[in-house]
Every structure is written in C-alpha cells, then in structure tokens.
Amino acid sequence: EWEDEKQLAAAMEEVASKTNEEVFHVNGKLMIEACDPSGVSIFMENKEQGSRLDEIGLCPKSIEDMPKGKYNLVFKHEDRDTLTQEVEIKAMETTKIAMIKMPPIDMKSFQDAGSMEGQGKYQEAIASYQEFYKRYPRHRMSAYAMYREGFITQIYLKNYEKGRKILEDVIKRRPDYEILTEAYTGIAFGYQAAGNVDKSKEIFKMI
C-alpha cells in the first residue's frame, strides 16, 4: 500500500521511466528536422512487413518509439513532386534527417499535351493531360489540364455531353477565377457548337 499520493506518483514515474527505457532497447527513434518548402506531408510504409502507406503527419516530425527495420518515407506537397526516401531504424539509435528538399514538379506530360493538341493529336493530348492531373491532383495547373481535356472533347471531338461533364468537374474543384471562367466559357462554346444557342448566351451573360 502507498502511504501518500507522492509515493504513488514517484512509483508511477519510475515504472514509466523503466518502460520507456525497455522500449528504447527494442525500438529506435526517427527525427525529420526540416523540409523545404514547409507544409510537407509525410507517409510511411514498413518495407519488411509490406505494410500499407500510412500518413504520419507534417514535417518536421519526431517518432520516439519506432520498431527497428527498413522503411520507405514518402514526402508529398501540392506544389512539388513526390519524394521517396528509405531509412533504417536501429534499436537504441536515433536516425536523423536534417533536411528534405522537395523536387520541382515534372511538367513534361503537361507540355507534351499542349504540343500534341496543337498538332491535332487530340486523343494523345487527352491522355497526357489526364496523366498530369492524376499525378498532381492538387496542383493549380491540374484544373487547367482537366479544362483542356473537356474543351478538346467538346469542340474538337464533338462529344458535347462528355466534355461538358468534364468541365463541370473542373468547376467543382473551385479553381482560381481565371480557370473557372475558362471552364464556363468552354461549356458555353460547347452548347453553341451543339446548336443550343440560347443556353450558350445564358452562360456568356452569367460570365
């Protein structure tokens, strides 16, 4: 029995200290000290256990009792390309990553799409636009890539209903004003090309 609350608190603190020490003898620590730019999300998977990719938080990040083993750390940011780095956690050791510098976004598929659209290779252009916005769904230009897909589908391929649906999806993304206006304009041109002049005029007046 404990004579007073101070003895109980001291005993609990001792147990906690021993537990932490025992855990550290089995596990290790991971410290990610900084990322450029800020606001990088960190995901992790255990390579040896084949675990799924789980989000562990924003950079900087520290994990005190991490089971030893090899891990893939995946760093994501809406304005940068994804970066994957392997780390090995060892028992009783602290693994430090001083700085993660995110690479710039690869604009090649977006640029290829524009080039193929200019050459009249519309299906190839659509495929490249899709590749870009699926890879970088939160990037500003992904909404524009989707807009170009919808515009091509309506105006050049004359699939008005499908193209309009794509442009409506662009609007649902709530892009910036310039792209939003382009999407509404594209829908208006689509109605005009399909012979629905009244609907086209209605949208142009709203813009």
Short mmCIF file of C-alpha atoms in Angstrom, two decimals:
data_model
loop_
_atom_site.label_atom_id
_atom_site.label_comp_id
_atom_site.label_asym_id
_atom_site.label_seq_id
_atom_site.Cartn_x
_atom_site.Cartn_y
_atom_site.Cartn_z
CA GLU A 1 0.00 0.00 0.00
CA TRP A 2 1.07 3.55 -0.69
CA GLU A 3 1.34 5.88 2.29
CA ASP A 4 0.55 9.02 0.33
CA GLU A 5 -0.01 10.36 -3.15
CA LYS A 6 3.61 11.47 -3.52
CA GLN A 7 4.84 7.89 -3.12
CA LEU A 8 2.29 6.68 -5.67
CA ALA A 9 3.30 9.38 -8.15
CA ALA A 10 7.00 8.58 -7.68
CA ALA A 11 6.34 4.86 -8.21
CA MET A 12 4.34 5.51 -11.37
CA GLU A 13 7.08 7.76 -12.71
CA GLU A 14 9.66 5.04 -12.06
CA VAL A 15 7.56 2.45 -13.89
CA ALA A 16 7.09 4.81 -16.84
CA SER A 17 10.81 5.53 -16.96
CA LYS A 18 11.68 1.82 -16.95
CA THR A 19 9.08 1.13 -19.64
CA ASN A 20 10.48 3.86 -21.87
CA GLU A 21 13.99 2.52 -21.35
CA GLU A 22 12.90 -1.03 -22.20
CA VAL A 23 11.10 0.18 -25.33
CA PHE A 24 14.19 2.09 -26.46
CA HIS A 25 16.26 -1.10 -26.11
CA VAL A 26 13.98 -2.71 -28.69
CA ASN A 27 12.96 0.30 -30.77
CA GLY A 28 14.69 3.36 -32.13
CA LYS A 29 13.85 6.98 -32.87
CA LEU A 30 13.26 8.91 -36.07
CA MET A 31 13.71 12.67 -36.34
CA ILE A 32 12.91 14.62 -39.51
CA GLU A 33 14.11 18.09 -38.65
CA ALA A 34 13.06 20.27 -41.60
CA CYS A 35 11.51 20.29 -45.09
CA ASP A 36 11.68 22.77 -47.94
CA PRO A 37 9.06 24.03 -48.60
CA SER A 38 7.05 23.93 -45.39
CA GLY A 39 3.75 22.04 -45.19
CA VAL A 40 5.11 18.71 -46.46
CA SER A 41 3.00 15.65 -45.57
CA ILE A 42 4.89 12.51 -44.57
CA PHE A 43 3.77 8.95 -45.28
CA MET A 44 5.47 5.74 -44.19
CA GLU A 45 5.47 2.04 -45.02
CA ASN A 46 7.39 -0.81 -43.40
CA LYS A 47 9.30 -2.49 -46.24
CA GLU A 48 9.89 -5.73 -44.34
CA GLN A 49 6.28 -6.20 -43.26
CA GLY A 50 4.78 -4.97 -46.50
CA SER A 51 2.50 -2.59 -44.64
CA ARG A 52 0.30 -0.05 -46.35
CA LEU A 53 1.32 3.58 -46.80
CA ASP A 54 0.13 5.49 -43.72
CA GLU A 55 0.23 9.24 -43.13
CA ILE A 56 2.25 10.10 -40.02
CA GLY A 57 1.94 13.89 -40.02
CA LEU A 58 3.56 17.07 -41.23
CA CYS A 59 7.25 17.95 -41.36
CA PRO A 60 9.09 18.42 -39.00
CA LYS A 61 8.29 15.11 -37.31
CA SER A 62 9.71 13.02 -34.47
CA ILE A 63 8.74 9.43 -33.59
CA GLU A 64 10.09 8.30 -30.23
CA ASP A 65 9.48 4.54 -30.19
CA MET A 66 9.70 3.26 -33.75
CA PRO A 67 10.17 -0.51 -34.27
CA LYS A 68 13.52 -1.34 -35.84
CA GLY A 69 13.52 -2.16 -39.53
CA LYS A 70 13.61 -0.64 -43.01
CA TYR A 71 11.01 1.90 -44.03
CA ASN A 72 10.05 3.95 -47.06
CA LEU A 73 9.25 7.54 -46.20
CA VAL A 74 7.15 9.31 -48.82
CA PHE A 75 7.04 13.11 -48.81
CA LYS A 76 4.22 14.95 -50.59
CA HIS A 77 3.46 18.61 -51.27
CA GLU A 78 0.90 20.10 -53.66
CA ASP A 79 3.48 22.33 -55.36
CA ARG A 80 6.30 19.78 -55.58
CA ASP A 81 6.93 16.32 -56.98
CA THR A 82 6.70 13.34 -54.61
CA LEU A 83 9.93 12.24 -52.94
CA THR A 84 10.60 8.75 -51.53
CA GLN A 85 13.49 8.03 -49.18
CA GLU A 86 14.46 4.77 -47.50
CA VAL A 87 15.53 4.78 -43.84
CA GLU A 88 16.68 2.07 -41.49
CA ILE A 89 15.70 2.29 -37.83
CA LYS A 90 18.05 0.56 -35.40
CA ALA A 91 17.38 -0.32 -31.78
CA MET A 92 18.73 2.19 -29.23
CA GLU A 93 19.67 4.65 -32.00
CA THR A 94 18.22 7.90 -33.29
CA THR A 95 18.01 8.27 -37.07
CA LYS A 96 18.11 11.94 -38.05
CA ILE A 97 17.18 13.52 -41.37
CA ALA A 98 18.35 17.12 -41.26
CA MET A 99 16.61 18.45 -44.37
CA ILE A 100 14.19 17.16 -47.01
CA LYS A 101 14.27 19.33 -50.14
CA MET A 102 11.28 18.59 -52.34
CA PRO A 103 11.95 18.34 -56.10
CA PRO A 104 10.08 20.56 -58.59
CA ILE A 105 7.04 19.18 -60.36
CA ASP A 106 7.69 17.41 -63.67
CA MET A 107 5.75 19.43 -66.25
CA LYS A 108 6.70 17.20 -69.19
CA SER A 109 3.33 15.46 -69.60
CA PHE A 110 1.55 18.83 -69.43
CA GLN A 111 3.89 20.35 -72.04
CA ASP A 112 3.61 17.25 -74.26
CA ALA A 113 -0.17 17.50 -74.08
CA GLY A 114 -0.12 21.11 -75.28
CA SER A 115 2.19 20.20 -78.13
CA MET A 116 0.04 17.26 -79.26
CA GLU A 117 -3.12 19.35 -79.02
CA GLY A 118 -1.50 21.91 -81.31
CA GLN A 119 -0.71 19.13 -83.81
CA GLY A 120 -4.29 17.87 -83.77
CA LYS A 121 -3.40 14.66 -81.91
CA TYR A 122 -6.36 15.01 -79.60
CA GLN A 123 -6.56 11.56 -78.03
CA GLU A 124 -2.85 11.61 -77.23
CA ALA A 125 -3.22 15.12 -75.80
CA ILE A 126 -6.10 14.00 -73.57
CA ALA A 127 -4.05 11.06 -72.29
CA SER A 128 -1.17 13.36 -71.35
CA TYR A 129 -3.46 15.91 -69.69
CA GLN A 130 -5.02 13.09 -67.66
CA GLU A 131 -1.59 11.80 -66.70
CA PHE A 132 -0.69 15.23 -65.34
CA TYR A 133 -3.81 15.95 -63.28
CA LYS A 134 -3.99 12.43 -61.87
CA ARG A 135 -0.36 12.62 -60.76
CA TYR A 136 -0.69 16.12 -59.30
CA PRO A 137 -4.37 16.42 -58.31
CA ARG A 138 -3.86 19.43 -56.02
CA HIS A 139 -1.60 21.46 -58.29
CA ARG A 140 -3.12 24.63 -59.77
CA MET A 141 -2.42 23.54 -63.34
CA SER A 142 -4.18 20.20 -62.87
CA ALA A 143 -7.52 22.05 -63.08
CA TYR A 144 -6.33 23.70 -66.30
CA ALA A 145 -5.25 20.33 -67.71
CA MET A 146 -8.73 18.96 -66.98
CA TYR A 147 -10.24 22.06 -68.61
CA ARG A 148 -8.24 21.44 -71.79
CA GLU A 149 -9.44 17.81 -71.80
CA GLY A 150 -13.06 18.99 -71.58
CA PHE A 151 -12.55 21.64 -74.25
CA ILE A 152 -10.97 19.16 -76.68
CA THR A 153 -13.71 16.61 -76.03
CA GLN A 154 -16.45 19.15 -76.78
CA ILE A 155 -15.05 21.30 -79.54
CA TYR A 156 -12.72 19.01 -81.47
CA LEU A 157 -14.15 15.55 -80.79
CA LYS A 158 -17.75 16.88 -80.70
CA ASN A 159 -18.70 14.74 -77.71
CA TYR A 160 -20.64 17.57 -76.11
CA GLU A 161 -22.21 15.80 -73.15
CA LYS A 162 -18.99 14.11 -72.05
CA GLY A 163 -16.95 17.29 -72.50
CA ARG A 164 -19.47 19.35 -70.55
CA LYS A 165 -19.35 16.84 -67.69
CA ILE A 166 -15.54 17.20 -67.55
CA LEU A 167 -15.81 20.99 -67.44
CA GLU A 168 -18.43 20.77 -64.69
CA ASP A 169 -15.93 18.68 -62.71
CA VAL A 170 -13.38 21.46 -63.19
CA ILE A 171 -15.84 23.95 -61.70
CA LYS A 172 -16.46 21.63 -58.72
CA ARG A 173 -12.74 21.79 -57.94
CA ARG A 174 -13.16 25.53 -57.22
CA PRO A 175 -10.08 26.62 -59.19
CA ASP A 176 -8.88 30.21 -59.36
CA TYR A 177 -11.00 32.78 -61.19
CA GLU A 178 -9.12 32.58 -64.50
CA ILE A 179 -9.55 28.80 -64.85
CA LEU A 180 -13.12 28.96 -63.55
CA THR A 181 -14.00 31.49 -66.25
CA GLU A 182 -12.32 29.30 -68.89
CA ALA A 183 -14.42 26.32 -67.79
CA TYR A 184 -17.70 28.25 -68.03
CA THR A 185 -16.61 29.65 -71.40
CA GLY A 186 -15.85 26.15 -72.61
CA ILE A 187 -19.32 24.97 -71.60
CA ALA A 188 -20.87 27.94 -73.41
CA PHE A 189 -18.92 27.19 -76.59
CA GLY A 190 -19.96 23.55 -76.29
CA TYR A 191 -23.66 24.45 -76.17
CA GLN A 192 -23.11 26.79 -79.13
CA ALA A 193 -21.38 24.07 -81.16
CA ALA A 194 -24.19 21.64 -80.31
CA GLY A 195 -26.76 24.11 -81.63
CA ASN A 196 -28.16 25.26 -78.27
CA VAL A 197 -27.56 28.97 -78.83
CA ASP A 198 -29.95 30.16 -76.11
CA LYS A 199 -28.15 28.14 -73.41
CA SER A 200 -24.81 29.36 -74.68
CA LYS A 201 -25.94 33.01 -74.48
CA GLU A 202 -27.27 32.44 -70.97
CA ILE A 203 -23.88 31.21 -69.74
CA PHE A 204 -22.00 34.03 -71.50
CA LYS A 205 -24.24 36.57 -69.75
CA MET A 206 -23.51 34.92 -66.40
CA ILE A 207 -19.76 35.15 -67.02
#
